[in-house]
């Protein structure tokens, strides 16, 4: 605490006059108020580094769902639950044909059992927590759903979204407006010709304005932040223009003529966006744009090959999961990567060199991976051992620390800083709640800043909760979509909100500091705040004044609105000695204040009012 100097009022029977002691605030009026600035509370919350209990790449000993066959699709819900799809029929020895949901500890969510009659290839979690499935099934939960199904959060069929395809649907991507893009082997969607790539409206009806028309199967779709769509697969033309294995279209579906990586080989199996906009691609190929690249490459934003990135893998790369520190986890069928033995999974440094600290060593294919918010890696495939432990087709691997900090730095700004092994994301949305999370109001999408995401230009209330949600791709071919979130509470004190209104900062510093006097009227900011005055206008004469009435000195005032937290203390002394001050009780009840002290003739009397804010 900073102790303010003393100013006193004295009377000696010849009238009232002011004396100043020490470095008091020298008010123009004959009366004086002073107080102690508060120590403001920190705003926001910081989530520390996740702690791992074993070396990166080791199997998490507490997580063992044990699927009896292939796991393709992997997606995470905001509550940490894991949704898996594939060709398995059992999970945790319980019948779950092709589709299951797990608790964060890997145990089966027995309350969720929407049975499908065919394999699930990709899974997406929407903002409203509905779940979208694609694959080769024709029924889900006992109702007809041909290769595409939408489920409510509890697993029941969603009757508000109806889309059918005539063949396999391999991937999905969500747009901010609720539309969905599908890629696969289909040639009709909802009975209308759509070769391998289509967009549907919120209800599932075909978007007739979008028809890129590749000439071969699409295995992966990736939406860029600018609204353009990357897609890869086994095609050689798009809209009758040569585009080998990978292409990009504008938001309206027209071909991006400036993007033509020209990949040889049989297929692109995965695409993944880095924070800088570069694109990691994996598949089965030997060259990109005429430059030798074995099954994995990185593209610049214009589609040209990143010459400084060339790890190489000796077989199919099916998934690339990118950490916020720039490291890249690859999965697939390969047994060497970066020039060293790496069985089906490897991690690369941002420059493409092999990370020697990470070697889970799976004994069979890993089709996909997804990074959890704490940095741990959930993998699915056809393996029976990985990370040094027996695991049936699905496992969770230890990883390095992930960090995050969701902070409300001011009523107009929120930041979500994320680092380490946290999953990279290409979209973050912010929301606010003022009723304990019962209802959320969108604030908008964040913009990238160094180390994370930020949204500005807000007008937040004095208190509430902020929720940040990140969309993360993963699973087989990066074709599944997870929704991760962080929530924190915030409170700005009335004094902080006053500082924000008057000085555009909540910080007790500079011209906004409690002891500062920017208008040079002799009143510190804390006094201006406590009595509803303007720190930009000399207004000391507007302070309430002590008055002599009969044999008493009297001070009365009403606490101004929006000054919660302030305390007012009146005291008197005859000597000014430190221990000589006597409290004057409030004869009224807040917000009304009335202080009375006898004015005895022939006695020197010093009066003061202290203002404090905790």
XYZ file of C-alpha atoms in Angstrom:
614
model
C 0.000 0.000 0.000
C 1.022 3.594 -0.646
C 0.255 5.912 2.262
C -1.117 9.262 1.234
C 0.039 12.465 2.979
C -2.127 14.314 5.506
C -4.178 17.438 5.057
C -6.169 18.662 8.039
C -8.843 21.184 8.873
C -8.444 23.014 12.133
C -10.487 25.453 14.145
C -9.317 27.624 17.057
C -12.495 29.531 17.820
C -11.700 32.289 15.333
C -13.037 30.409 12.322
C -12.000 27.468 10.182
C -8.749 27.451 8.230
C -6.644 24.875 6.414
C -3.178 23.702 7.360
C -1.133 21.358 5.175
C 1.293 18.864 6.642
C 3.947 17.025 4.661
C 3.275 16.489 0.953
C -0.471 16.748 1.144
C -2.747 17.175 -1.863
C -3.207 20.976 -1.913
C -6.884 21.440 -2.688
C -8.376 24.708 -3.792
C -11.171 24.196 -1.305
C -10.712 24.677 2.440
C -11.366 21.004 3.044
C -9.426 17.977 2.069
C -9.828 14.287 1.375
C -7.137 11.766 0.835
C -6.843 8.009 0.744
C -4.815 4.969 -0.085
C -4.794 3.530 -3.604
C -5.910 -0.051 -3.932
C -4.000 -3.102 -5.035
C -6.068 -4.207 -8.032
C -6.928 -7.830 -8.584
C -5.433 -9.728 -11.472
C -7.829 -10.267 -14.361
C -7.896 -13.519 -16.320
C -6.515 -16.964 -15.777
C -3.398 -18.849 -16.685
C -3.296 -22.550 -17.239
C 0.170 -23.919 -16.577
C 2.112 -26.502 -18.445
C 0.674 -29.951 -18.628
C 2.791 -32.448 -16.739
C 3.730 -35.703 -18.370
C 4.442 -38.828 -16.363
C 6.679 -40.486 -18.954
C 8.882 -39.740 -21.929
C 7.263 -38.365 -25.103
C 6.038 -41.211 -27.280
C 5.452 -43.683 -24.446
C 1.963 -45.146 -24.108
C -0.195 -43.534 -21.461
C -0.585 -46.412 -18.948
C -4.015 -45.181 -17.819
C -5.563 -45.210 -21.315
C -6.413 -48.520 -23.014
C -9.777 -48.680 -24.851
C -8.710 -51.768 -26.846
C -10.584 -51.724 -30.151
C -10.763 -55.066 -31.965
C -10.133 -53.648 -35.460
C -9.102 -50.543 -37.363
C -9.621 -47.037 -35.950
C -9.783 -44.369 -38.665
C -11.589 -41.285 -37.393
C -10.662 -39.428 -34.200
C -12.271 -36.284 -32.830
C -12.340 -34.522 -29.478
C -15.255 -32.811 -27.759
C -14.784 -29.688 -25.604
C -15.373 -31.806 -22.470
C -12.356 -33.970 -23.372
C -14.331 -36.976 -24.561
C -12.911 -38.814 -27.569
C -15.022 -39.989 -30.495
C -13.614 -42.810 -32.623
C -14.766 -44.426 -35.835
C -13.481 -47.240 -38.026
C -14.071 -50.902 -38.811
C -14.010 -52.114 -35.194
C -16.991 -53.898 -33.693
C -15.944 -53.860 -30.029
C -14.429 -51.233 -27.737
C -13.443 -52.132 -24.198
C -14.934 -55.590 -24.900
C -18.346 -53.985 -25.392
C -20.230 -54.079 -28.673
C -19.803 -50.766 -30.463
C -19.999 -51.381 -34.222
C -17.863 -48.866 -36.113
C -18.400 -45.929 -33.754
C -17.851 -45.170 -30.056
C -17.301 -42.380 -27.594
C -14.762 -42.601 -24.780
C -14.387 -40.706 -21.546
C -11.107 -38.768 -21.225
C -9.621 -41.694 -19.270
C -10.325 -44.107 -22.154
C -13.307 -45.879 -20.612
C -16.313 -46.398 -22.847
C -19.133 -43.858 -22.600
C -21.911 -46.411 -22.100
C -24.638 -43.760 -22.388
C -23.689 -43.112 -26.006
C -24.418 -45.916 -28.459
C -25.734 -44.809 -31.884
C -24.961 -48.031 -33.793
C -23.931 -47.754 -37.455
C -24.024 -50.599 -39.991
C -20.779 -49.704 -41.770
C -17.403 -48.140 -41.175
C -16.994 -44.528 -40.114
C -14.323 -42.578 -41.970
C -14.494 -39.046 -40.541
C -16.108 -37.299 -37.565
C -16.796 -33.626 -36.939
C -17.916 -31.861 -33.761
C -19.983 -28.763 -34.447
C -20.097 -25.602 -32.338
C -23.488 -26.652 -30.954
C -21.972 -30.072 -30.086
C -23.867 -31.996 -32.744
C -21.727 -34.705 -34.322
C -21.377 -35.303 -38.048
C -20.276 -38.717 -39.372
C -19.199 -39.837 -42.817
C -18.294 -43.285 -44.122
C -19.835 -46.246 -45.912
C -22.842 -46.898 -43.611
C -26.487 -46.740 -44.627
C -28.124 -46.644 -41.183
C -27.218 -44.927 -37.898
C -29.145 -45.390 -34.692
C -31.668 -47.553 -36.481
C -32.682 -44.916 -39.046
C -31.674 -44.520 -42.680
C -28.605 -42.366 -43.086
C -26.690 -43.082 -46.282
C -22.972 -42.384 -45.776
C -23.585 -39.059 -43.974
C -25.305 -38.658 -40.618
C -25.811 -35.880 -38.099
C -26.341 -36.767 -34.456
C -27.459 -34.689 -31.519
C -25.006 -34.348 -28.647
C -26.585 -37.345 -26.875
C -26.180 -39.580 -29.955
C -29.788 -39.501 -31.145
C -30.377 -38.904 -34.882
C -30.567 -35.264 -35.904
C -33.648 -34.941 -38.126
C -32.732 -31.363 -39.052
C -29.804 -32.390 -41.263
C -30.404 -34.795 -44.141
C -27.795 -35.569 -46.797
C -27.182 -38.758 -48.750
C -24.342 -39.840 -51.019
C -24.133 -42.679 -53.547
C -20.658 -43.825 -52.431
C -18.036 -43.424 -49.705
C -17.638 -40.036 -48.023
C -14.076 -39.661 -46.747
C -13.735 -36.157 -45.323
C -15.617 -33.122 -44.046
C -14.877 -29.464 -43.321
C -17.031 -26.944 -41.448
C -17.507 -23.365 -42.594
C -18.210 -20.565 -40.117
C -21.695 -20.046 -41.574
C -22.696 -23.637 -40.798
C -22.205 -25.042 -44.272
C -20.297 -28.304 -44.682
C -17.935 -29.485 -47.415
C -17.678 -33.204 -48.151
C -15.098 -35.105 -50.155
C -15.069 -38.762 -51.163
C -15.793 -41.302 -53.852
C -19.377 -40.218 -54.509
C -20.708 -38.919 -57.820
C -24.134 -37.804 -56.606
C -25.225 -36.028 -53.442
C -28.903 -35.861 -52.557
C -29.600 -37.326 -55.986
C -27.805 -34.525 -57.842
C -24.592 -35.011 -59.796
C -21.587 -33.913 -57.765
C -18.296 -35.549 -58.589
C -16.272 -36.274 -55.444
C -16.624 -32.811 -53.833
C -19.727 -30.940 -52.667
C -20.973 -28.278 -50.287
C -24.255 -28.401 -48.391
C -26.248 -25.794 -46.503
C -27.005 -25.873 -42.776
C -29.979 -28.208 -43.326
C -27.931 -30.586 -45.505
C -29.418 -29.439 -48.802
C -26.985 -29.237 -51.697
C -25.390 -25.838 -52.320
C -25.978 -25.529 -56.050
C -23.486 -22.667 -56.423
C -20.475 -24.822 -55.471
C -19.264 -27.389 -58.005
C -15.470 -27.621 -58.511
C -15.838 -31.001 -60.318
C -12.566 -32.894 -59.823
C -12.291 -35.990 -62.019
C -11.280 -38.415 -59.279
C -11.804 -39.227 -55.586
C -11.179 -36.580 -52.936
C -9.679 -37.913 -49.717
C -9.066 -34.718 -47.798
C -10.600 -31.232 -47.556
C -8.963 -28.423 -45.575
C -10.514 -25.000 -45.187
C -8.084 -22.085 -45.026
C -8.743 -19.040 -42.825
C -9.257 -16.903 -45.938
C -12.165 -19.109 -47.023
C -10.308 -20.941 -49.761
C -10.518 -24.723 -49.802
C -7.588 -27.108 -50.204
C -8.384 -30.633 -51.261
C -6.331 -33.651 -52.186
C -6.881 -37.128 -53.527
C -6.537 -39.102 -56.733
C -7.787 -36.649 -59.374
C -5.884 -35.133 -62.312
C -8.231 -32.298 -63.329
C -10.482 -29.801 -61.586
C -13.081 -27.948 -63.641
C -11.375 -29.514 -66.701
C -8.055 -27.844 -65.792
C -5.038 -30.018 -64.992
C -4.508 -30.344 -61.273
C -2.636 -33.443 -60.165
C -3.619 -34.825 -56.737
C -4.054 -31.434 -55.024
C -5.877 -28.202 -55.812
C -7.296 -25.096 -54.199
C -10.578 -23.374 -54.997
C -11.925 -19.985 -54.001
C -14.849 -19.681 -51.595
C -17.292 -19.752 -54.518
C -15.815 -22.999 -55.838
C -13.887 -21.543 -58.778
C -10.363 -22.834 -59.284
C -7.479 -20.882 -57.752
C -5.370 -20.596 -60.902
C -2.293 -19.426 -58.977
C -2.004 -22.636 -56.950
C -0.688 -25.726 -58.752
C 1.734 -27.926 -56.760
C 1.472 -30.741 -59.372
C 2.050 -33.896 -57.327
C 2.951 -37.184 -59.007
C 2.268 -40.660 -57.594
C -1.083 -42.166 -56.750
C -2.674 -39.897 -54.117
C -2.545 -37.138 -51.528
C -3.793 -38.544 -48.232
C -3.452 -35.560 -45.895
C -3.027 -31.822 -45.779
C -2.414 -29.762 -42.654
C -2.036 -26.008 -42.168
C 0.783 -24.440 -40.180
C 0.406 -21.179 -38.289
C 2.338 -19.332 -40.995
C 0.001 -20.577 -43.713
C 2.365 -23.175 -45.138
C 0.844 -26.551 -45.962
C 2.205 -29.961 -44.956
C 1.085 -32.682 -47.386
C 1.422 -36.438 -47.138
C 0.548 -39.324 -49.385
C 2.150 -41.661 -51.866
C 4.281 -39.630 -54.272
C 7.878 -39.040 -55.333
C 7.846 -35.467 -56.614
C 6.018 -32.164 -56.099
C 6.282 -29.520 -58.797
C 9.066 -31.543 -60.358
C 11.086 -31.436 -57.113
C 11.912 -34.836 -55.554
C 9.883 -35.362 -52.394
C 9.185 -38.810 -50.975
C 5.622 -39.047 -49.579
C 5.829 -35.888 -47.482
C 6.447 -32.267 -48.430
C 5.702 -28.726 -47.369
C 4.204 -26.128 -49.669
C 4.507 -22.382 -49.485
C 1.229 -20.484 -49.449
C 1.352 -20.129 -53.242
C 1.742 -23.888 -53.748
C 5.458 -23.929 -54.533
C 7.672 -26.429 -52.741
C 9.413 -25.347 -49.538
C 13.013 -26.069 -50.538
C 14.223 -26.226 -46.937
C 11.900 -29.037 -45.867
C 12.652 -32.567 -47.075
C 12.324 -35.300 -44.415
C 11.174 -38.138 -46.678
C 9.242 -41.273 -45.673
C 9.474 -44.681 -47.337
C 5.722 -45.363 -47.538
C 2.331 -43.686 -47.286
C 1.968 -40.684 -44.945
C -1.675 -40.555 -43.866
C -1.834 -37.799 -41.237
C 0.119 -34.731 -40.107
C -0.657 -33.296 -36.661
C 0.995 -29.932 -36.039
C 1.938 -28.640 -32.594
C 1.943 -24.955 -31.713
C 5.731 -25.090 -31.341
C 5.895 -25.995 -35.045
C 6.822 -29.642 -34.650
C 4.955 -32.079 -36.875
C 3.743 -35.584 -35.997
C 3.429 -37.857 -39.045
C 1.570 -41.170 -39.111
C 1.032 -43.769 -41.810
C 2.463 -46.982 -43.235
C 6.144 -45.956 -43.343
C 9.008 -47.631 -41.499
C 11.618 -44.915 -42.079
C 11.289 -41.145 -41.871
C 13.874 -38.409 -41.852
C 16.524 -40.946 -42.777
C 16.042 -43.123 -39.692
C 13.911 -46.057 -38.618
C 10.497 -44.802 -37.550
C 7.720 -47.350 -37.553
C 4.443 -45.732 -38.643
C 4.865 -42.579 -36.544
C 7.533 -39.890 -36.337
C 7.916 -36.308 -35.199
C 9.754 -33.637 -37.165
C 11.264 -30.361 -36.089
C 9.873 -27.290 -37.887
C 12.771 -27.458 -40.365
C 11.888 -31.041 -41.298
C 14.698 -32.755 -39.403
C 13.758 -35.811 -37.378
C 13.004 -35.314 -33.683
C 15.054 -38.030 -31.995
C 13.187 -37.654 -28.682
C 9.958 -39.149 -30.062
C 9.772 -42.777 -31.267
C 6.567 -44.685 -30.311
C 7.436 -47.562 -32.701
C 4.063 -49.028 -33.729
C 3.971 -52.595 -35.083
C 1.351 -51.824 -37.750
C -0.217 -48.903 -39.571
C -1.278 -45.738 -37.759
C -3.969 -44.097 -39.826
C -4.519 -40.939 -37.843
C -3.623 -38.856 -34.807
C -5.158 -36.022 -32.851
C -3.437 -33.743 -30.327
C -5.279 -33.143 -27.077
C -5.240 -29.742 -25.433
C -2.662 -30.975 -22.909
C -0.398 -32.094 -25.767
C -0.955 -35.827 -25.454
C -1.414 -37.671 -28.747
C -4.331 -40.015 -29.442
C -3.571 -42.371 -32.334
C -5.707 -44.873 -34.202
C -4.835 -47.577 -36.689
C -4.311 -51.307 -36.989
C -1.472 -51.749 -34.475
C -1.354 -54.028 -31.462
C 1.681 -52.446 -29.803
C 2.765 -48.810 -29.682
C 4.704 -46.670 -27.256
C 6.191 -49.759 -25.608
C 2.845 -51.269 -24.611
C 0.136 -53.564 -25.957
C -2.658 -51.429 -27.343
C -5.517 -52.541 -29.599
C -5.798 -50.091 -32.526
C -6.132 -46.978 -30.329
C -3.716 -45.499 -27.811
C -2.700 -42.285 -26.134
C 0.941 -41.249 -26.147
C 2.765 -39.026 -23.713
C 4.164 -35.775 -25.042
C 6.033 -32.658 -24.064
C 4.293 -29.915 -22.113
C 1.501 -27.853 -23.633
C 0.836 -24.362 -22.280
C -2.061 -21.972 -22.557
C -3.174 -18.708 -21.019
C -6.634 -17.235 -21.571
C -6.598 -13.650 -20.297
C -8.878 -10.656 -20.427
C -6.353 -7.851 -20.482
C -8.938 -5.068 -20.788
C -12.676 -4.711 -21.475
C -11.875 -4.496 -25.203
C -9.334 -7.315 -25.553
C -9.001 -11.072 -24.967
C -5.908 -13.172 -25.657
C -5.494 -16.932 -25.832
C -1.815 -17.755 -25.833
C -0.922 -21.364 -26.628
C 2.433 -23.054 -26.877
C 4.514 -26.179 -26.636
C 2.811 -29.400 -27.703
C -0.683 -27.886 -27.827
C -2.516 -28.588 -31.107
C -2.234 -25.996 -33.845
C -5.527 -24.582 -35.010
C -6.661 -22.514 -37.950
C -9.767 -21.056 -36.282
C -10.497 -19.692 -32.804
C -13.881 -18.279 -31.797
C -14.522 -16.252 -28.628
C -17.761 -16.029 -26.633
C -18.927 -14.317 -23.436
C -21.418 -15.395 -20.771
C -22.923 -13.272 -17.999
C -25.000 -16.030 -16.385
C -22.432 -18.597 -15.325
C -22.185 -20.332 -18.686
C -25.898 -21.029 -19.162
C -25.920 -18.961 -22.357
C -23.066 -17.757 -24.534
C -22.920 -14.747 -26.845
C -20.499 -14.876 -29.793
C -17.805 -12.196 -29.817
C -16.247 -13.210 -33.130
C -13.238 -15.060 -34.465
C -9.779 -14.269 -33.195
C -6.791 -13.035 -35.172
C -3.338 -14.562 -34.914
C -0.756 -12.821 -32.778
C 2.662 -13.989 -31.650
C 2.105 -17.119 -29.576
C -1.633 -17.386 -30.010
C -4.868 -15.597 -30.795
C -6.482 -12.280 -29.914
C -9.787 -10.504 -30.348
C -10.062 -6.726 -29.912
C -12.650 -3.973 -30.182
C -14.869 -5.549 -27.515
C -17.139 -3.929 -24.949
C -17.097 -6.523 -22.199
C -19.228 -6.182 -19.077
C -17.674 -5.735 -15.657
C -17.800 -9.483 -14.976
C -18.590 -12.778 -16.654
C -16.901 -15.696 -18.369
C -14.959 -15.933 -21.608
C -14.876 -19.088 -23.706
C -12.312 -19.671 -26.433
C -12.937 -22.524 -28.844
C -10.468 -23.967 -31.327
C -11.163 -26.107 -34.351
C -8.483 -28.778 -34.779
C -8.133 -31.297 -37.594
C -6.911 -34.865 -37.094
C -7.650 -38.518 -37.633
C -7.251 -40.400 -40.888
C -6.185 -37.933 -43.624
C -6.729 -34.976 -41.253
C -10.354 -35.457 -42.283
C -11.940 -35.244 -38.798
C -12.678 -32.058 -36.878
C -12.315 -31.583 -33.116
C -13.617 -28.766 -30.974
C -11.447 -27.773 -28.000
C -12.140 -25.017 -25.508
C -10.854 -23.024 -22.564
C -13.063 -21.048 -20.179
C -12.101 -18.442 -17.622
C -13.952 -15.979 -15.402
C -13.163 -12.302 -15.215
C -14.094 -9.383 -12.996
C -13.218 -5.724 -13.378
C -13.703 -3.702 -10.228
C -15.735 -0.481 -10.463
C -12.467 1.448 -10.151
C -10.935 -0.482 -13.051
C -14.013 0.172 -15.196
C -13.791 3.861 -14.269
C -10.127 3.914 -15.285
C -11.067 2.244 -18.544
C -13.766 4.840 -19.266
C -11.565 7.797 -18.345
C -8.092 6.632 -19.399
C -8.608 3.590 -21.707
C -6.658 1.389 -19.299
C -7.447 -0.650 -16.192
C -3.896 -0.373 -14.898
C -3.099 1.567 -11.737
C -0.230 3.371 -13.452
C 0.734 6.540 -15.274
C -1.942 9.198 -15.535
C -4.506 6.560 -14.487
C -2.766 5.809 -11.180
C -4.785 6.349 -8.035
C -2.384 8.996 -6.728
C -2.064 10.832 -10.078
C -3.682 14.222 -10.640
C -3.851 14.651 -14.434
C -6.036 17.801 -14.319
C -3.833 19.412 -11.614
C -6.802 20.407 -9.470
C -5.298 19.007 -6.278
C -7.519 15.915 -6.279
C -5.996 12.498 -6.759
C -7.764 10.095 -9.147
C -9.012 7.957 -6.291
C -10.733 11.007 -4.784
C -12.210 11.937 -8.172
C -13.562 8.401 -8.500
C -14.923 8.188 -4.944
C -16.919 11.404 -5.291
C -18.032 11.082 -8.914
C -15.798 13.836 -10.259
C -14.041 14.209 -13.602
C -10.254 13.599 -13.607
C -9.967 15.692 -16.798
C -11.639 18.801 -15.372
C -10.619 20.930 -12.356
C -13.565 20.376 -10.075
C -12.274 20.470 -6.506
C -15.028 22.941 -5.669
C -17.592 20.202 -6.219
C -16.414 18.156 -3.245
C -18.853 17.891 -0.336
C -17.834 20.328 2.423
C -17.756 20.268 6.217
C -20.248 22.727 7.649
C -20.653 24.118 11.149
C -24.166 23.825 12.518
C -24.793 24.908 16.054
C -22.162 23.094 18.118
C -21.257 20.459 15.508
C -19.191 20.128 12.386
C -21.206 18.126 9.862
C -20.303 16.406 6.609
C -23.031 14.774 4.514
C -22.945 13.200 1.039
C -24.374 10.331 -0.981
C -22.064 7.736 -2.458
C -22.130 8.198 -6.264
C -23.290 5.235 -8.370
C -20.708 2.757 -9.681
C -18.218 3.326 -6.863
C -18.448 -0.126 -5.293
C -15.490 -1.146 -3.176
C -14.741 2.340 -1.907
C -14.768 2.928 1.848
C -15.113 6.336 3.534
C -13.699 7.004 7.027
C -14.102 10.276 8.965
C -11.794 11.006 11.911
C -10.859 13.869 14.211
C -7.824 14.747 16.300
C -6.750 17.525 18.604
C -3.004 17.014 18.260
C -2.267 15.408 14.833
C -0.264 12.732 16.621
C -0.298 9.419 14.780
C -2.237 7.605 17.465
C -4.540 10.499 18.307
C -7.154 10.107 15.565
C -10.627 9.070 16.641
C -13.155 7.568 14.249
C -16.411 9.410 13.618
C -19.270 6.956 13.049
C -21.585 7.268 10.082
C -24.889 8.461 11.456
C -26.697 7.220 8.366
C -26.618 4.086 6.188
C -24.745 3.756 2.872
C -25.107 5.050 0.280
C -25.907 7.986 2.576
C -23.155 9.306 4.828
C -23.472 11.774 7.707
C -20.527 12.514 10.001
C -21.000 14.693 13.120
C -18.326 15.887 15.569
C -18.786 18.448 18.411
C -17.103 21.826 17.821
C -16.106 22.735 21.365
C -15.114 26.356 21.899
C -11.488 27.010 22.686
C -10.306 23.669 21.325
C -8.194 23.152 18.216
C -9.797 20.414 16.103
C -8.477 18.616 13.068
C -10.878 16.766 10.754
C -10.165 14.358 7.942
C -11.895 11.906 5.641
C -10.005 8.933 4.260
C -10.980 7.095 1.111
C -9.751 3.589 0.459
C -10.420 1.001 -2.242
C -9.422 -2.612 -1.547
